[in-house]
C-alpha positions as a printed NumPy array, in Angstrom:
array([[113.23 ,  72.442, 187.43 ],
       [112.821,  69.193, 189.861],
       [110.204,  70.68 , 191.687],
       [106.812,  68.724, 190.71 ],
       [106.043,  65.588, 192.421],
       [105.931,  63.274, 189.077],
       [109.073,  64.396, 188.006],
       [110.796,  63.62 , 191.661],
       [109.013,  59.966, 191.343],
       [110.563,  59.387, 188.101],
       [114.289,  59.471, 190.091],
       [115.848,  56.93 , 192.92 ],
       [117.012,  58.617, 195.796],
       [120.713,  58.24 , 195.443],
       [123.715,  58.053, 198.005],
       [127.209,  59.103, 196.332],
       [129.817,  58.041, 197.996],
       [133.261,  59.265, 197.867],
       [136.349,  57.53 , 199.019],
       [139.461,  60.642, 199.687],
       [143.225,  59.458, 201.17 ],
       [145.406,  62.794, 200.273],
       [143.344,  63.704, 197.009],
       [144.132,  67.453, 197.389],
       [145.152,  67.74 , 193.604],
       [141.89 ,  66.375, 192.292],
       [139.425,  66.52 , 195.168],
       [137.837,  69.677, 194.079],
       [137.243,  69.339, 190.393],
       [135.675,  65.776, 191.58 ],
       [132.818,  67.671, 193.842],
       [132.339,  70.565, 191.933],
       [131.315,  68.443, 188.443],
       [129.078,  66.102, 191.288],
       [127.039,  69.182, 192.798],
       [126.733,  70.678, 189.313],
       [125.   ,  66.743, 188.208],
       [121.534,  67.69 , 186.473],
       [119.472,  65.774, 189.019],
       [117.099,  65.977, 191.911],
       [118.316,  68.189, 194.897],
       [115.8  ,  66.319, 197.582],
       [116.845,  62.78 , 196.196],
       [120.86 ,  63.121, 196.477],
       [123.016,  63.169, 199.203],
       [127.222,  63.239, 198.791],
       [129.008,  61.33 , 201.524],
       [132.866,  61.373, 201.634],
       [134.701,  59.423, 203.946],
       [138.296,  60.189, 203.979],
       [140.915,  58.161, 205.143],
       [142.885,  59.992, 206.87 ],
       [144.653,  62.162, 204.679],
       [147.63 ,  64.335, 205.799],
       [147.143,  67.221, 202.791],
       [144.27 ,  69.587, 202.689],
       [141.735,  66.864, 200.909],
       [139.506,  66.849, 204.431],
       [139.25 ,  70.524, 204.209],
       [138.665,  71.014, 200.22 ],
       [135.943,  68.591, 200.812],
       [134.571,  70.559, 203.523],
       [133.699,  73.414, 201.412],
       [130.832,  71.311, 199.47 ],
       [127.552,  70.503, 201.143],
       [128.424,  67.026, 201.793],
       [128.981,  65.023, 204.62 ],
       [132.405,  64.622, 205.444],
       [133.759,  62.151, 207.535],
       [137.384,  61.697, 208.598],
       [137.87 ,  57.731, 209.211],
       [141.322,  56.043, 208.586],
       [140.263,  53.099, 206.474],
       [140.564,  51.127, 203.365],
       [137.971,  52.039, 200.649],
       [136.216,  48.896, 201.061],
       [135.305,  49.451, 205.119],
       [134.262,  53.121, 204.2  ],
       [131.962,  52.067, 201.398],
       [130.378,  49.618, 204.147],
       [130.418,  52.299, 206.89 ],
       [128.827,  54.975, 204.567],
       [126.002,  52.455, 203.474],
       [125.101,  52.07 , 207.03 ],
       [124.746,  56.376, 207.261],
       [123.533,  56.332, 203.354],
       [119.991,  57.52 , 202.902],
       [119.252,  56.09 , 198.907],
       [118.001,  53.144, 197.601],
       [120.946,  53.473, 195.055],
       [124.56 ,  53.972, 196.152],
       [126.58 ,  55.781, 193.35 ],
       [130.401,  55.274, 194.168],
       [132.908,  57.494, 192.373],
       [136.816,  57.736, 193.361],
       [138.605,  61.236, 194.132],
       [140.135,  61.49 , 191.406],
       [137.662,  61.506, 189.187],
       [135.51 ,  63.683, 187.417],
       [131.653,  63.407, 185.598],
       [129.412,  64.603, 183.001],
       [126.15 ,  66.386, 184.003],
       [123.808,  63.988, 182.389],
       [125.976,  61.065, 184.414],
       [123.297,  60.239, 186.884],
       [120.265,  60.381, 185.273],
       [122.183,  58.172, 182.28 ],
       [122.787,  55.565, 184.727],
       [119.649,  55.21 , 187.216],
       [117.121,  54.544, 184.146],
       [118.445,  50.702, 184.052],
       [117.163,  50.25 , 187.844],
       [113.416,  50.322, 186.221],
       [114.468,  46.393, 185.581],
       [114.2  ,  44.756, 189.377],
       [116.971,  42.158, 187.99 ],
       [119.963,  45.182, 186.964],
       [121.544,  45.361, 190.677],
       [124.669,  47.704, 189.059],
       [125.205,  49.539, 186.38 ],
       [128.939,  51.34 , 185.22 ],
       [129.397,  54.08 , 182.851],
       [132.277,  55.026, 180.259],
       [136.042,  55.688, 181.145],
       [138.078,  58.499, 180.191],
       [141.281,  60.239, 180.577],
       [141.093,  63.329, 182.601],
       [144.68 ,  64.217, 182.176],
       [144.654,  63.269, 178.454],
       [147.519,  65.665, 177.618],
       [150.32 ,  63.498, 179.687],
       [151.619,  60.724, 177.312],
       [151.795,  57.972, 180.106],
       [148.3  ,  58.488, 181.507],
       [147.094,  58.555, 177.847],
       [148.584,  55.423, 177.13 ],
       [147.255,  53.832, 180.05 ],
       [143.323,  55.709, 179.438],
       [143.547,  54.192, 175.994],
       [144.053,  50.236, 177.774],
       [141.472,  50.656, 180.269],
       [139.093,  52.235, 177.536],
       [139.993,  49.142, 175.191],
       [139.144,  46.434, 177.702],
       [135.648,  48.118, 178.419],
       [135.037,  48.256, 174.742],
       [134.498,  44.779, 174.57 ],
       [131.594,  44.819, 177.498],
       [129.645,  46.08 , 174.419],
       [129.45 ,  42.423, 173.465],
       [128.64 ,  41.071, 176.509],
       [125.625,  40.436, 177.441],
       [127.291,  38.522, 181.094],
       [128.807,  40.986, 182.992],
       [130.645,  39.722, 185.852],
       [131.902,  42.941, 187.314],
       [132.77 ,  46.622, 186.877],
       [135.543,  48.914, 188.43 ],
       [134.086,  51.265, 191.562],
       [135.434,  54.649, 189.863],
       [132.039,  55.012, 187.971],
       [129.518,  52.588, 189.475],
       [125.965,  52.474, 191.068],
       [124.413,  49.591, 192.701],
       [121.014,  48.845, 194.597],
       [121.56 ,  49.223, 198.393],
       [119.373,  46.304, 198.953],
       [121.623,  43.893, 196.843],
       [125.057,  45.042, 198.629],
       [123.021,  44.075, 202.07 ],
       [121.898,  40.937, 200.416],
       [125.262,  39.933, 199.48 ],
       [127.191,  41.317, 202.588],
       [128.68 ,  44.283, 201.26 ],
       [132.453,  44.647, 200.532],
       [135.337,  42.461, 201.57 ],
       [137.532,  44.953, 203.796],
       [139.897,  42.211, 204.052],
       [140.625,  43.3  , 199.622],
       [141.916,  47.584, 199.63 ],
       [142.15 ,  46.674, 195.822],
       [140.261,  44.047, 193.979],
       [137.108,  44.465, 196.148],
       [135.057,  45.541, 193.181],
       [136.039,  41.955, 191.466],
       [134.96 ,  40.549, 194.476],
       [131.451,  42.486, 194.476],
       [130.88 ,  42.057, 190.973],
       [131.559,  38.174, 191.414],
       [129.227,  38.013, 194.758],
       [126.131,  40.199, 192.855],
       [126.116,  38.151, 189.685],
       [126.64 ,  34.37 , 191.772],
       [123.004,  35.694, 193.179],
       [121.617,  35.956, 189.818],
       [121.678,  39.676, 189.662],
       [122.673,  41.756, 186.331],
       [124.973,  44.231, 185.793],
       [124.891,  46.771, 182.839],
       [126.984,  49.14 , 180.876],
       [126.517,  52.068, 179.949],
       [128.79 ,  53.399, 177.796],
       [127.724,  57.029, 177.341],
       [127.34 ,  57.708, 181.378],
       [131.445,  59.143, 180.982],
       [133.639,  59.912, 184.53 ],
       [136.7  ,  61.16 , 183.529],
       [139.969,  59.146, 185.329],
       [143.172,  61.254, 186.295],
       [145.597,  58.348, 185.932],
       [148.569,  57.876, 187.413],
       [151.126,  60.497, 185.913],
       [154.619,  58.828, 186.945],
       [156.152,  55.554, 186.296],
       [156.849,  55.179, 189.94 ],
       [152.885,  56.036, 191.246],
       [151.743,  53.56 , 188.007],
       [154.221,  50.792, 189.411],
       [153.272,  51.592, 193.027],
       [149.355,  51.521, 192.286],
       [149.893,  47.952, 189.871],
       [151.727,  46.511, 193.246],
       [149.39 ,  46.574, 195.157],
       [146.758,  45.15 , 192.297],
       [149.245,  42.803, 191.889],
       [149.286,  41.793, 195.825],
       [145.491,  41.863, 196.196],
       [144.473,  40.092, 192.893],
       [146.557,  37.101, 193.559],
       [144.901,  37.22 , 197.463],
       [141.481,  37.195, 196.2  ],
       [142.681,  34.382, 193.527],
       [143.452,  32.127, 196.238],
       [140.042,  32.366, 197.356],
       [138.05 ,  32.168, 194.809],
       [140.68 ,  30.28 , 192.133],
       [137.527,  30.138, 189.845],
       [138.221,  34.447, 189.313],
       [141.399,  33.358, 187.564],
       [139.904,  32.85 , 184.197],
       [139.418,  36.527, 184.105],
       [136.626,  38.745, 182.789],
       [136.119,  40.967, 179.941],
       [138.013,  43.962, 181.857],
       [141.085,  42.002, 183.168],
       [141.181,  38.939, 180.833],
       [142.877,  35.545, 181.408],
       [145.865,  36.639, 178.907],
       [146.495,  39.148, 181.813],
       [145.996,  36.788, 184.829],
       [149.181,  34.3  , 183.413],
       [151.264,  37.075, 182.343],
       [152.685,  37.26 , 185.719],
       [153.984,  33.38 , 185.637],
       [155.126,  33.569, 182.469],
       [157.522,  36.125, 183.826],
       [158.29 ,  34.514, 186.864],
       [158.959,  31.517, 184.83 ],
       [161.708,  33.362, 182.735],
       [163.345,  34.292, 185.953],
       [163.029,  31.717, 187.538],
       [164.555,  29.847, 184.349],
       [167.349,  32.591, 183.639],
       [168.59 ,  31.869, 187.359],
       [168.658,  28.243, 186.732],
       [170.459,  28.565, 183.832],
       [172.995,  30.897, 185.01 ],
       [173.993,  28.866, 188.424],
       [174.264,  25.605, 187.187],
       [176.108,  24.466, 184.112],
       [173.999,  21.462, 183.316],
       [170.984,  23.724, 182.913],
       [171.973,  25.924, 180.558],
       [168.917,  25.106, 178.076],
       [166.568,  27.042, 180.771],
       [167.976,  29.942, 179.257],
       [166.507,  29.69 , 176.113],
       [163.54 ,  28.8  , 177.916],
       [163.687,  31.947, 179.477],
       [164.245,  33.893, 176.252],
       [161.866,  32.285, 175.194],
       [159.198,  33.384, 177.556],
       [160.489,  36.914, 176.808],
       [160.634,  37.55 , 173.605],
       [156.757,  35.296, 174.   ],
       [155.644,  38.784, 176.075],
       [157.45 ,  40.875, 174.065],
       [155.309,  39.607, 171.129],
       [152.146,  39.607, 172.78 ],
       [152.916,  43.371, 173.975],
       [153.418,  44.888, 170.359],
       [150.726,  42.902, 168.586],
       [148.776,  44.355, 171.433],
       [149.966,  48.118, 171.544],
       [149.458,  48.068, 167.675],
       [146.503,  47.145, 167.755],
       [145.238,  49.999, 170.368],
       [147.065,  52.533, 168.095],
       [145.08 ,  51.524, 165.31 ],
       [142.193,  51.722, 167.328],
       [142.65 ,  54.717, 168.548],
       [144.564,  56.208, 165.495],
       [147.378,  57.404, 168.127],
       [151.241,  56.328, 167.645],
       [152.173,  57.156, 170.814],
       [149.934,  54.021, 172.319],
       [153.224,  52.278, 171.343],
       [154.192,  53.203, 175.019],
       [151.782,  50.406, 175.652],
       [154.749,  48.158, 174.859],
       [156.31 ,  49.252, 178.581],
       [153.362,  49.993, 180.439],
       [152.754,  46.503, 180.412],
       [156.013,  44.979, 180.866],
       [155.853,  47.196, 184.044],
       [152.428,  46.066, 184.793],
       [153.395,  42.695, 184.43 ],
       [156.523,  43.129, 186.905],
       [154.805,  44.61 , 189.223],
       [152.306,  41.895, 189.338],
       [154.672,  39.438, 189.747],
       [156.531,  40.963, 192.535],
       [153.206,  41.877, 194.161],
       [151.703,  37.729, 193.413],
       [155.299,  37.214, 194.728],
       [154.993,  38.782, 198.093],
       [151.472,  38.03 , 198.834],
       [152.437,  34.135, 198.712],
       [155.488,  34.737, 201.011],
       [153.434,  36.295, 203.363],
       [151.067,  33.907, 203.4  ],
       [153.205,  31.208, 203.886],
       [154.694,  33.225, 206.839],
       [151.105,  33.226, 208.096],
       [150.659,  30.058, 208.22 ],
       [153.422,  29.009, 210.185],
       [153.018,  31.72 , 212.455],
       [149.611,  30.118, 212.898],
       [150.837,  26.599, 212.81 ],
       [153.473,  27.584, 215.986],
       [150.773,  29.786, 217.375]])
């Protein structure tokens, strides 16, 4: 089917790269919808780097003709490592735990015949649909892409369905392995300060297995929550937010931390009992902005049960806080270490 010479010339060479760290439930549906992608043989290679897993991932992996390399890393350092082994002019990065369409590839490397498109992401799904919580939370991250349909000034897009042009992730210096979250914000930011574009392609669909407890959802929006505030105090211009993770979402996190702040005030010392309505205020402030939200993705989706919205981002929102809240700590701690030092 790929085998004439003006059909192979019509195709990028492509490098997919895989990041694995004790994937074993999802590891094999992931590689057997990438080898079964409708796309030249000769011009794709499959590189997984795992980090170190302690399940069977490593050895699931191994039964796919890909090259599988066991390095304990973050994502970010294997992405660099493998683009240093990668072969393509394009590196396709998917996560474990996700699967894709047939036609994903070939929907997604037609924008690279524009020299300025250095990225382009495709369509999010929900591959475990049938669970209410990961539903719920498919339904959010599908909403916020939505509205890159209107935007013409993409600033970045999230690493579980992306390809970008080797040359540009050299140009720019790759990613920040200091970030094991928030490194695509960071890439996104870097490629588009250079002048580059990134696209979106809505109909290129992987399919996301979300988190499927409220403990892995709080543990995964943690760290977020520890690694967006980080990168924040880098670059405090990221703040105001993109279409994905808006500014609404950035300052959700101090409102919070201002009602608890203001609840403790209130309750400690009698002269300050007004910061309690200040704090109920902030609350029932959230709580508002929560439900006019989750209604509104139940309309849009014509599913009821998005009302679950409601505590999916309460939880979000403490587990941003405590993360924001132990990344400054620690960076205070830092300092003085470095000051005594």
């Amino acid at each position: 089917m790929w085998a004439t010479k003006m059909e192979a010339e019509n195709y990028p060479k492509v490098s997919l790269i895989i990041t694995t760290f004790n994937n074993e439930q999802t590891v094999d549906e992931c590689l057997k919808s990438v080898f079964e992608l409708n796309y030249p043989k000769n011009l794709f290679e499959v590189i997984v780097i795992d980090g170190g897993s302690k399940d069977s991932t490593p050895k699931i992996a191994e039964k796919y003709p890909a090259k599988v390399i066991v390095k304990p890393s973050n994502a970010p350092a294997a992405y660099n490592y493998a683009i240093k082994i990668a072969n393509g002019d394009i590196v396709a990065i998917i996560d474990a735990d996700v699967k894709v369409e047939k036609d994903w590839l070939n929907k997604l490397t037609k924008h690279f015949k524009d020299p300025q498109v250095a990225g382009v992401g495709g369509g999010i799904e929900t591959w475990n649909y049938q669970d209410v919580l990961p539903r719920c939370v498919g339904y959010d991250i599908k909403y916020r892409y939505s509205r890159l349909l209107k935007n013409n000034s993409i600033k970045r897009l999230a690493t579980m369905n992306l390809l970008l042009r080797r040359s540009v992730l050299e140009d720019v210096g790759g990613f920040d392995e200091s970030l094991p979250t928030q490194y695509d914000t960071d890439i996104g930011n870097k490629i588009t300060n250079k002048g580059y574009r990134l696209v979106f392609e809505p109909d290129a669909k992987c399919y996301h297995f979300n988190r499927p407890t409220w403990r892995e959802y709080f543990r995964q929006q943690l760290r977020y929550g520890m690694n967006t505030l980080r990168l924040y105090l880098r670059n405090p211009k990221l703040i105001k937010g993109d279409k994905i993770t808006d500014f609404g979402m950035n300052v959700q996190p101090i409102f919070l931390l201002v009602a608890f702040t203001s609840a403790i005030f209130g309750l400690l010392f009698g002269n300050a009992r007004f910061m309690l309505y200040i704090s109920a205020f902030m609350l029932a402030f959230l709580l508002a902005y929560y439900i006019a939200y989750a209604v509104k993705i139940s309309t849009y989706f014509k599913d009821l049960t998005a009302m679950l919205l409601v505590v999916v981002y309460f939880v979000r929102a403490v587990a941003w806080t405590l993360g924001g809240t132990i990344t400054v700590f620690k960076t205070l701690k830092n300092g003085r270490t470095s000051q005594i030092g």
